[in-house]
mmCIF file of C-alpha atoms and ligand atoms in Angstrom:
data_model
loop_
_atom_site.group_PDB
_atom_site.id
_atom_site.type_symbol
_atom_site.label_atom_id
_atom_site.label_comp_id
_atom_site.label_asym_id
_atom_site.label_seq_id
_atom_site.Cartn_x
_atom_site.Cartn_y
_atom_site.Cartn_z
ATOM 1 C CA UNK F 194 0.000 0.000 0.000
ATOM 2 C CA UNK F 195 1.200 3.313 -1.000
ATOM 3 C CA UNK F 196 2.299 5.726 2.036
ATOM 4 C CA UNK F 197 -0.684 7.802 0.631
ATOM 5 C CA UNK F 198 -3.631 5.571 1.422
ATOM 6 C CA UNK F 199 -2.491 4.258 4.856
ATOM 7 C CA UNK F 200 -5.583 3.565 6.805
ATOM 8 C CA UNK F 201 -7.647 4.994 4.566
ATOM 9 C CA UNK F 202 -10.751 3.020 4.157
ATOM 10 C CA UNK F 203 -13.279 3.312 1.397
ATOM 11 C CA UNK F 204 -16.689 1.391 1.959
ATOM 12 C CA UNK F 205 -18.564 0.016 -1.084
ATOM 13 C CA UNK F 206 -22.179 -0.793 -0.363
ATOM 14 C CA UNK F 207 -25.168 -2.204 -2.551
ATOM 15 C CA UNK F 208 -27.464 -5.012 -3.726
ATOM 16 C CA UNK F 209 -26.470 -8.192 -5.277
ATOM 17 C CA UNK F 210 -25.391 -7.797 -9.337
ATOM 18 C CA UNK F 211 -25.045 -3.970 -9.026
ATOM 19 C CA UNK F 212 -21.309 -4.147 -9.644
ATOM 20 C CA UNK F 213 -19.649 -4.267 -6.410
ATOM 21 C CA UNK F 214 -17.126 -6.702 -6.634
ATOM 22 C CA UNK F 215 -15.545 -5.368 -10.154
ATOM 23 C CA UNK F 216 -15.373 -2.034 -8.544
ATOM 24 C CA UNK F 217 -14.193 -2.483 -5.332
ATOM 25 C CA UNK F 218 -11.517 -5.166 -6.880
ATOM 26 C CA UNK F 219 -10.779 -2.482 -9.481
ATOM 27 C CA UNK F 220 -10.755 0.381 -7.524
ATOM 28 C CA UNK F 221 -8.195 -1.574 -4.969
ATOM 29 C CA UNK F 222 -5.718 -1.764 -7.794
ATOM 30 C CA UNK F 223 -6.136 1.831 -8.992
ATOM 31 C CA UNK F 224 -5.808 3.310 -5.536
ATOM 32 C CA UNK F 225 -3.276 0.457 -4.214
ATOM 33 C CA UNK F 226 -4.868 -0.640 -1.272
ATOM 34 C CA UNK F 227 -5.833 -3.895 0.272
ATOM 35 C CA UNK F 228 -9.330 -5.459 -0.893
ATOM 36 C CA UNK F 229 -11.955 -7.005 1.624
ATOM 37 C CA UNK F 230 -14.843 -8.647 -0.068
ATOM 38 C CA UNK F 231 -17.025 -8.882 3.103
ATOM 39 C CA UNK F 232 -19.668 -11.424 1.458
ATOM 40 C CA UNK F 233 -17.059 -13.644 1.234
ATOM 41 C CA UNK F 234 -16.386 -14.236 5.287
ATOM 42 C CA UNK F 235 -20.201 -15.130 5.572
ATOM 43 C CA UNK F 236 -19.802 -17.382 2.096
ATOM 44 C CA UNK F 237 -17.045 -19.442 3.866
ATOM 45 C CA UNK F 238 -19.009 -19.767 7.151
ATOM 46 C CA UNK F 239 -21.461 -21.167 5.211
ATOM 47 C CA UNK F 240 -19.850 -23.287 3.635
ATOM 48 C CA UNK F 241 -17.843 -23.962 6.673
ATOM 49 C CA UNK F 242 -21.474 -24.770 8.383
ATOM 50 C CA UNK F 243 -22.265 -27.191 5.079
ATOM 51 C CA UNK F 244 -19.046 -29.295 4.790
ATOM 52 C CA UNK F 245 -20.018 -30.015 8.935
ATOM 53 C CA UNK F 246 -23.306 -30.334 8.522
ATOM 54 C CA UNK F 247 -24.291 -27.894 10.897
ATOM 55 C CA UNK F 248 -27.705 -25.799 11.508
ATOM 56 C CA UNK F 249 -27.987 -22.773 9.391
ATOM 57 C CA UNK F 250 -30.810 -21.510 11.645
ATOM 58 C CA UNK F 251 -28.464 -22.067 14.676
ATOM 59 C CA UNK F 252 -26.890 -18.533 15.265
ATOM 60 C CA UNK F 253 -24.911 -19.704 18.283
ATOM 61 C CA UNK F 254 -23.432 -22.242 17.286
ATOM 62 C CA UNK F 255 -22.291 -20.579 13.663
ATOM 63 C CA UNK F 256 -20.984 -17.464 15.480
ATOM 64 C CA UNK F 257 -18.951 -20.460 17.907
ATOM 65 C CA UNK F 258 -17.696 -21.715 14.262
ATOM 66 C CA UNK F 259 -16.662 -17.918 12.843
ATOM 67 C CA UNK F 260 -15.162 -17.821 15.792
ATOM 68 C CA UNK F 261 -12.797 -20.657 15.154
ATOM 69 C CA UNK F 262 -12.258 -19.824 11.856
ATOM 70 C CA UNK F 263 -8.931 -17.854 10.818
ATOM 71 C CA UNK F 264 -9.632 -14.886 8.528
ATOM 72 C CA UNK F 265 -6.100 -12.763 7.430
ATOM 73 C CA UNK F 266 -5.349 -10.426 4.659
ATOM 74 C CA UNK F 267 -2.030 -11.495 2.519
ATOM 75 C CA UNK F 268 -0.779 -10.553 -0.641
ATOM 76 C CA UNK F 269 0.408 -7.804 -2.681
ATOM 77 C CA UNK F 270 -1.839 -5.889 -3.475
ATOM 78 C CA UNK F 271 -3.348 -7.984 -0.052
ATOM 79 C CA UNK F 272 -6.788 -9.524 -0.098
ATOM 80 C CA UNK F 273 -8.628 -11.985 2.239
ATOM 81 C CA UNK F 274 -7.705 -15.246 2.981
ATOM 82 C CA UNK F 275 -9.508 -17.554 4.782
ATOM 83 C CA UNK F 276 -7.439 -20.676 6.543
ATOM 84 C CA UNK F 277 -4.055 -19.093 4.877
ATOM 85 C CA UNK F 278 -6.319 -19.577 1.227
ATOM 86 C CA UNK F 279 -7.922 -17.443 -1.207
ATOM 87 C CA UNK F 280 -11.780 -17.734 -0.805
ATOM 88 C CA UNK F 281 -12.580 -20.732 -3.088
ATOM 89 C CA UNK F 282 -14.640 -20.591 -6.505
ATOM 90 C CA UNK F 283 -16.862 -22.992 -4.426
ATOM 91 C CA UNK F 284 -18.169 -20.362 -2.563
ATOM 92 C CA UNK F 285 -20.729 -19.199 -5.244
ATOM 93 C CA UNK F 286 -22.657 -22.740 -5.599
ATOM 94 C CA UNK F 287 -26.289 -23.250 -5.086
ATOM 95 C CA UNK F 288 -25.636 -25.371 -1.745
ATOM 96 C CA UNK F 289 -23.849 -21.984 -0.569
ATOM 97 C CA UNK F 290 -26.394 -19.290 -2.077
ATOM 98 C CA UNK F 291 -29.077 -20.816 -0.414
ATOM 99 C CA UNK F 292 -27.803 -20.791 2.773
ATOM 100 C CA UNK F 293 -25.984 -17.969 3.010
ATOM 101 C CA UNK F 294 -28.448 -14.964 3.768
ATOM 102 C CA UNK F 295 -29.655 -17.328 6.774
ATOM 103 C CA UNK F 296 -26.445 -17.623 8.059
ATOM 104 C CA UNK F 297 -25.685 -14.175 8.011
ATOM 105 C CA UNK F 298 -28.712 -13.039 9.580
ATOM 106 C CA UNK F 299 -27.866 -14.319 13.066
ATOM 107 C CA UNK F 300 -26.889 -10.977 14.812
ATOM 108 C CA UNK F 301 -23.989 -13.483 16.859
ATOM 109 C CA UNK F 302 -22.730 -14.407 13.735
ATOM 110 C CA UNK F 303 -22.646 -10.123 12.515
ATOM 111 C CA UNK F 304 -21.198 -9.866 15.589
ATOM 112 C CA UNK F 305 -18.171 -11.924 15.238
ATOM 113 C CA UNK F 306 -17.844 -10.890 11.341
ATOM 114 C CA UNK F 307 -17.990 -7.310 11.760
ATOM 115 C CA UNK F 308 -15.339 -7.255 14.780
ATOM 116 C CA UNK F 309 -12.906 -9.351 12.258
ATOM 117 C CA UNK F 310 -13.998 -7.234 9.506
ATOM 118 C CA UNK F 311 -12.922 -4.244 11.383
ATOM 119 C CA UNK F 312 -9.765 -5.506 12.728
ATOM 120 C CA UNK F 313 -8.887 -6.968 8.633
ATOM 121 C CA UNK F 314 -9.713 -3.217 6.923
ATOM 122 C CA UNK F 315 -8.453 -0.911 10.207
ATOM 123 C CA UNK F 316 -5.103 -0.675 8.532
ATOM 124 C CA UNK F 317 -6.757 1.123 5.534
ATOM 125 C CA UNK F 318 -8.638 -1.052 2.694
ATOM 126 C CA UNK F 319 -11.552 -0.864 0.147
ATOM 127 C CA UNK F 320 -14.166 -3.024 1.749
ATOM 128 C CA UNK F 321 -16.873 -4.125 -0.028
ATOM 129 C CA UNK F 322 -20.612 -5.878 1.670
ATOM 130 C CA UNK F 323 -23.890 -4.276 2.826
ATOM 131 C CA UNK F 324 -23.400 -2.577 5.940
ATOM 132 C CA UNK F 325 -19.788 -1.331 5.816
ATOM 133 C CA UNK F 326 -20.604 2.360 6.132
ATOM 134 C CA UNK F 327 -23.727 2.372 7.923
ATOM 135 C CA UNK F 328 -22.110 -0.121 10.700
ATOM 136 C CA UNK F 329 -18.776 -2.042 10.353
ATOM 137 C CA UNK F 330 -16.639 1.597 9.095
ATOM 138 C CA UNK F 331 -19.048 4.373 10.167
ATOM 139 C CA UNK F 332 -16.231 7.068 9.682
ATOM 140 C CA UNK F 333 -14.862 5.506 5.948
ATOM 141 C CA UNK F 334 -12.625 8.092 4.544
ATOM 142 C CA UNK F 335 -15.177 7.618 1.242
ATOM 143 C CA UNK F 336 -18.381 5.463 0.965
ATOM 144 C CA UNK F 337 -20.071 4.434 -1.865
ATOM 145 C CA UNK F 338 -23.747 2.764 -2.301
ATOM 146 C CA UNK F 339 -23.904 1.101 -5.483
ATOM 147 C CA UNK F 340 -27.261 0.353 -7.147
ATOM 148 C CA UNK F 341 -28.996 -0.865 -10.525
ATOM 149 C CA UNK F 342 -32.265 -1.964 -11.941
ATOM 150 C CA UNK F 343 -33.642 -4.896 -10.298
ATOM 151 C CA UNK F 344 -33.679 -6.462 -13.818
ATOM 152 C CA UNK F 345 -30.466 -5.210 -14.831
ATOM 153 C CA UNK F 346 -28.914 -6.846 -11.492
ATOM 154 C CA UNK F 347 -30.723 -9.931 -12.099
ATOM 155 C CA UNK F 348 -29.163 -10.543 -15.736
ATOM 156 C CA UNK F 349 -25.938 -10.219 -14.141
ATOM 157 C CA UNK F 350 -26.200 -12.462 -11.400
ATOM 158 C CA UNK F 351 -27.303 -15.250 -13.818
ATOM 159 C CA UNK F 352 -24.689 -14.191 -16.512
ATOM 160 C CA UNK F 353 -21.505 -14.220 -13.853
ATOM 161 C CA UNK F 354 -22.876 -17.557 -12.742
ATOM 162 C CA UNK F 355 -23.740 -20.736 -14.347
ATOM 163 C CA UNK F 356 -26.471 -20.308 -16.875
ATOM 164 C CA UNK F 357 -29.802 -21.254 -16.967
ATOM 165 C CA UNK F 358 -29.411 -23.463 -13.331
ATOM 166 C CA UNK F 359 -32.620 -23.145 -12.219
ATOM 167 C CA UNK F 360 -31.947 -24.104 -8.362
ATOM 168 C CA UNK F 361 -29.358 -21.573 -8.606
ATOM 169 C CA UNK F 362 -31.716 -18.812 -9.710
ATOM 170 C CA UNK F 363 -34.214 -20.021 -7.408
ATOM 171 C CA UNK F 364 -32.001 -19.902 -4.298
ATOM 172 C CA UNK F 365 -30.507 -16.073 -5.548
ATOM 173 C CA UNK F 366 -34.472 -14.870 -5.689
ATOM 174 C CA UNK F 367 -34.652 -16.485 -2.051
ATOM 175 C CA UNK F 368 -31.507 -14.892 -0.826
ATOM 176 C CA UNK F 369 -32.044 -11.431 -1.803
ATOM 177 C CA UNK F 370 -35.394 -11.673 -0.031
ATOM 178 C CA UNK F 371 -33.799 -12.757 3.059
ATOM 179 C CA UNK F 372 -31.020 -10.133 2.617
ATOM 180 C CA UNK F 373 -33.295 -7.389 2.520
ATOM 181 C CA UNK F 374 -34.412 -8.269 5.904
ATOM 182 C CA UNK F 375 -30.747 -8.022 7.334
ATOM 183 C CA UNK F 376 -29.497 -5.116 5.497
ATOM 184 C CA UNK F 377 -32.263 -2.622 4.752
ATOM 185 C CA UNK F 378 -29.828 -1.278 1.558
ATOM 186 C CA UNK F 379 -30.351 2.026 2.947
ATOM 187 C CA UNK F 380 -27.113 4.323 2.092
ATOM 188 C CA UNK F 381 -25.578 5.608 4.515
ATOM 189 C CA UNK F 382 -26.370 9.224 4.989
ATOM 190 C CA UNK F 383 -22.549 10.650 3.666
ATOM 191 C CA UNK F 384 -22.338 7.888 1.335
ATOM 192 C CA UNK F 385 -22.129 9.130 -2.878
ATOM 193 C CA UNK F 386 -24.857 6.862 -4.591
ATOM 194 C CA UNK F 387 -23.891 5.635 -8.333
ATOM 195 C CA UNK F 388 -26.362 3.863 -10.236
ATOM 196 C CA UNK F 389 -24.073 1.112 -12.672
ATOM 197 C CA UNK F 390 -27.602 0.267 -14.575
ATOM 198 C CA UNK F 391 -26.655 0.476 -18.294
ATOM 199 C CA UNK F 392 -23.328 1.154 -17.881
ATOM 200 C CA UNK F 393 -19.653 -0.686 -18.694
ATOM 201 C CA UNK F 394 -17.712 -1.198 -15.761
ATOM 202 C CA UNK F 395 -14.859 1.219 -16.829
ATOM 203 C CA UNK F 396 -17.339 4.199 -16.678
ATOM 204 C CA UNK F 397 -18.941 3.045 -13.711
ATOM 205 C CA UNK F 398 -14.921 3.085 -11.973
ATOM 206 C CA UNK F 399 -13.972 6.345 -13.717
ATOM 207 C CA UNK F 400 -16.714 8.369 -11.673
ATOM 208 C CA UNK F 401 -16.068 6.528 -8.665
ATOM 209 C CA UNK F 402 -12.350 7.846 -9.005
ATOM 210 C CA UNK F 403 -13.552 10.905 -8.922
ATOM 211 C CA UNK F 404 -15.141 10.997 -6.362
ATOM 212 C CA UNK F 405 -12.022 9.893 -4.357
ATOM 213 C CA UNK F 406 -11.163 13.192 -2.469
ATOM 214 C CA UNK F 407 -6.996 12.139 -1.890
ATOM 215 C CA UNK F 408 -6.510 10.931 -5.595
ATOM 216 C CA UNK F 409 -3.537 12.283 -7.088
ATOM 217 C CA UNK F 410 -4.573 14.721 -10.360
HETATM 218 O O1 DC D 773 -21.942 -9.874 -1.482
HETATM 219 P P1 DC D 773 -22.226 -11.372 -1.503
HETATM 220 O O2 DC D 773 -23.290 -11.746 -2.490
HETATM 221 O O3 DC D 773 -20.997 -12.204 -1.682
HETATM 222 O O4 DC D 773 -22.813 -11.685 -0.052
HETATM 223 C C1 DC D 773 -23.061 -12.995 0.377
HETATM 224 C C2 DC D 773 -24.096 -12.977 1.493
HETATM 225 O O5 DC D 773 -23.601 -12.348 2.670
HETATM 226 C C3 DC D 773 -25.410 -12.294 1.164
HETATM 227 O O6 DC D 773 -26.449 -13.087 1.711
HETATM 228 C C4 DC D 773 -25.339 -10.969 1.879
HETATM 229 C C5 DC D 773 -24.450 -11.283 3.062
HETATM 230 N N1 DC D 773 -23.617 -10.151 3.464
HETATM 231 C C6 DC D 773 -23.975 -9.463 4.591
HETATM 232 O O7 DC D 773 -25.005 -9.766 5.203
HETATM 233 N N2 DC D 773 -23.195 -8.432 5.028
HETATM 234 C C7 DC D 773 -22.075 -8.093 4.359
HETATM 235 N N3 DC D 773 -21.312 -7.088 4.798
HETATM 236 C C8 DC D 773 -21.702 -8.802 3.191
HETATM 237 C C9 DC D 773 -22.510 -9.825 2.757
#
């Protein structure tokens, strides 16, 4: 990370197929800071929770498991990595979709997430999930709420996943549901919305640099 951006930390908020993850990743690189895709702690706790067979509806027991589970950030430009690995491709399966909103509706589990999410990004970061500046980075140096047409987001989802699966779009239409219930997607108050709908993710990350107050000119 550049002497610039220490401890800076820039929050990227939104529903599911605005964009997030292609900006956050991209921005990371542009601004060269550590990335911290958020949705994947709660993905590997769920899967975690599958591989053991536990009870997604048991929040105790899943925040006892989070709690065991060892979440760093390594790399150059660093990035999370659960057990010592990169978050697996497996974490994007239908086993994992439909589970995961459940999962990470326990406030136990939040609990234990947010506190390692805060202890991953404190050194500065571009964090990426739902509720990073409304709750896990309430004073991010920048925040951004990301949104699209429901339809729009929808295509995406099904085109960055396997096509046509029909479980799989069932248990995204299920998750989002549940998601809304845990996250109202409410930006925060000082956060910049940008809408991505009908846009190419190179314009979408050359407003967002913009908007990035300590950018070099
Ligand atoms: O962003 P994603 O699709 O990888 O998120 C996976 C799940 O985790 C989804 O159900 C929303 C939830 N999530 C959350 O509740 N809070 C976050 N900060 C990030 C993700």
């Amino acid at each position: 990370m550049s002497e610039r951006n220490r401890s800076l930390v820039v929050a990227i908020d939104g529903p599911a197929g605005a964009g997030k993850t292609t900006l956050a990743r991209g921005l990371a690189a542009a601004l060269g800071m550590p990335y911290l895709n958020t949705g994947a702690m709660y993905r590997s706790l769920a899967a975690e929770a599958l591989r053991r067979g536990g009870d997604p509806d048991d929040g105790p027991a899943l925040a006892g498991l989070a709690r065991s589970m060892r979440f760093s950030m390594e790399g150059d430009p660093a990035s999370l990595r659960v057990e010592g690995k990169p978050p697996s491709d497996d974490l994007a399966t239908a086993e994992v979709e439909a589970v995961v909103s459940t999962v990470a509706g326990h406030p136990e589990v939040r609990a234990v997430l947010r506190a390692e999410q805060r202890r991953l990004g404190v050194g500065g970061a571009v964090v990426e999930g739902r509720d990073i500046g409304t709750v896990v980075f309430p004073d991010a140096d920048l925040k951004i709420f990301l949104e699209a047409d429901p339809e729009e987001r929808a295509a995406r989802r099904q085109a960055e996943r396997r096509q046509g699966d029909p479980a799989l779009a069932e248990a995204l239409e299920r998750r989002d549901a549940r998601d809304a219930r845990t996250n109202p997607l409410v930006p925060a108050v000082d956060a910049r919305v940008v809408d991505s709908t009908g846009r190419d993710a190179e314009d979408v990350m050359a407003e967002v640099l913009n908007l990035v107050p300590w950018r070099e000119a």
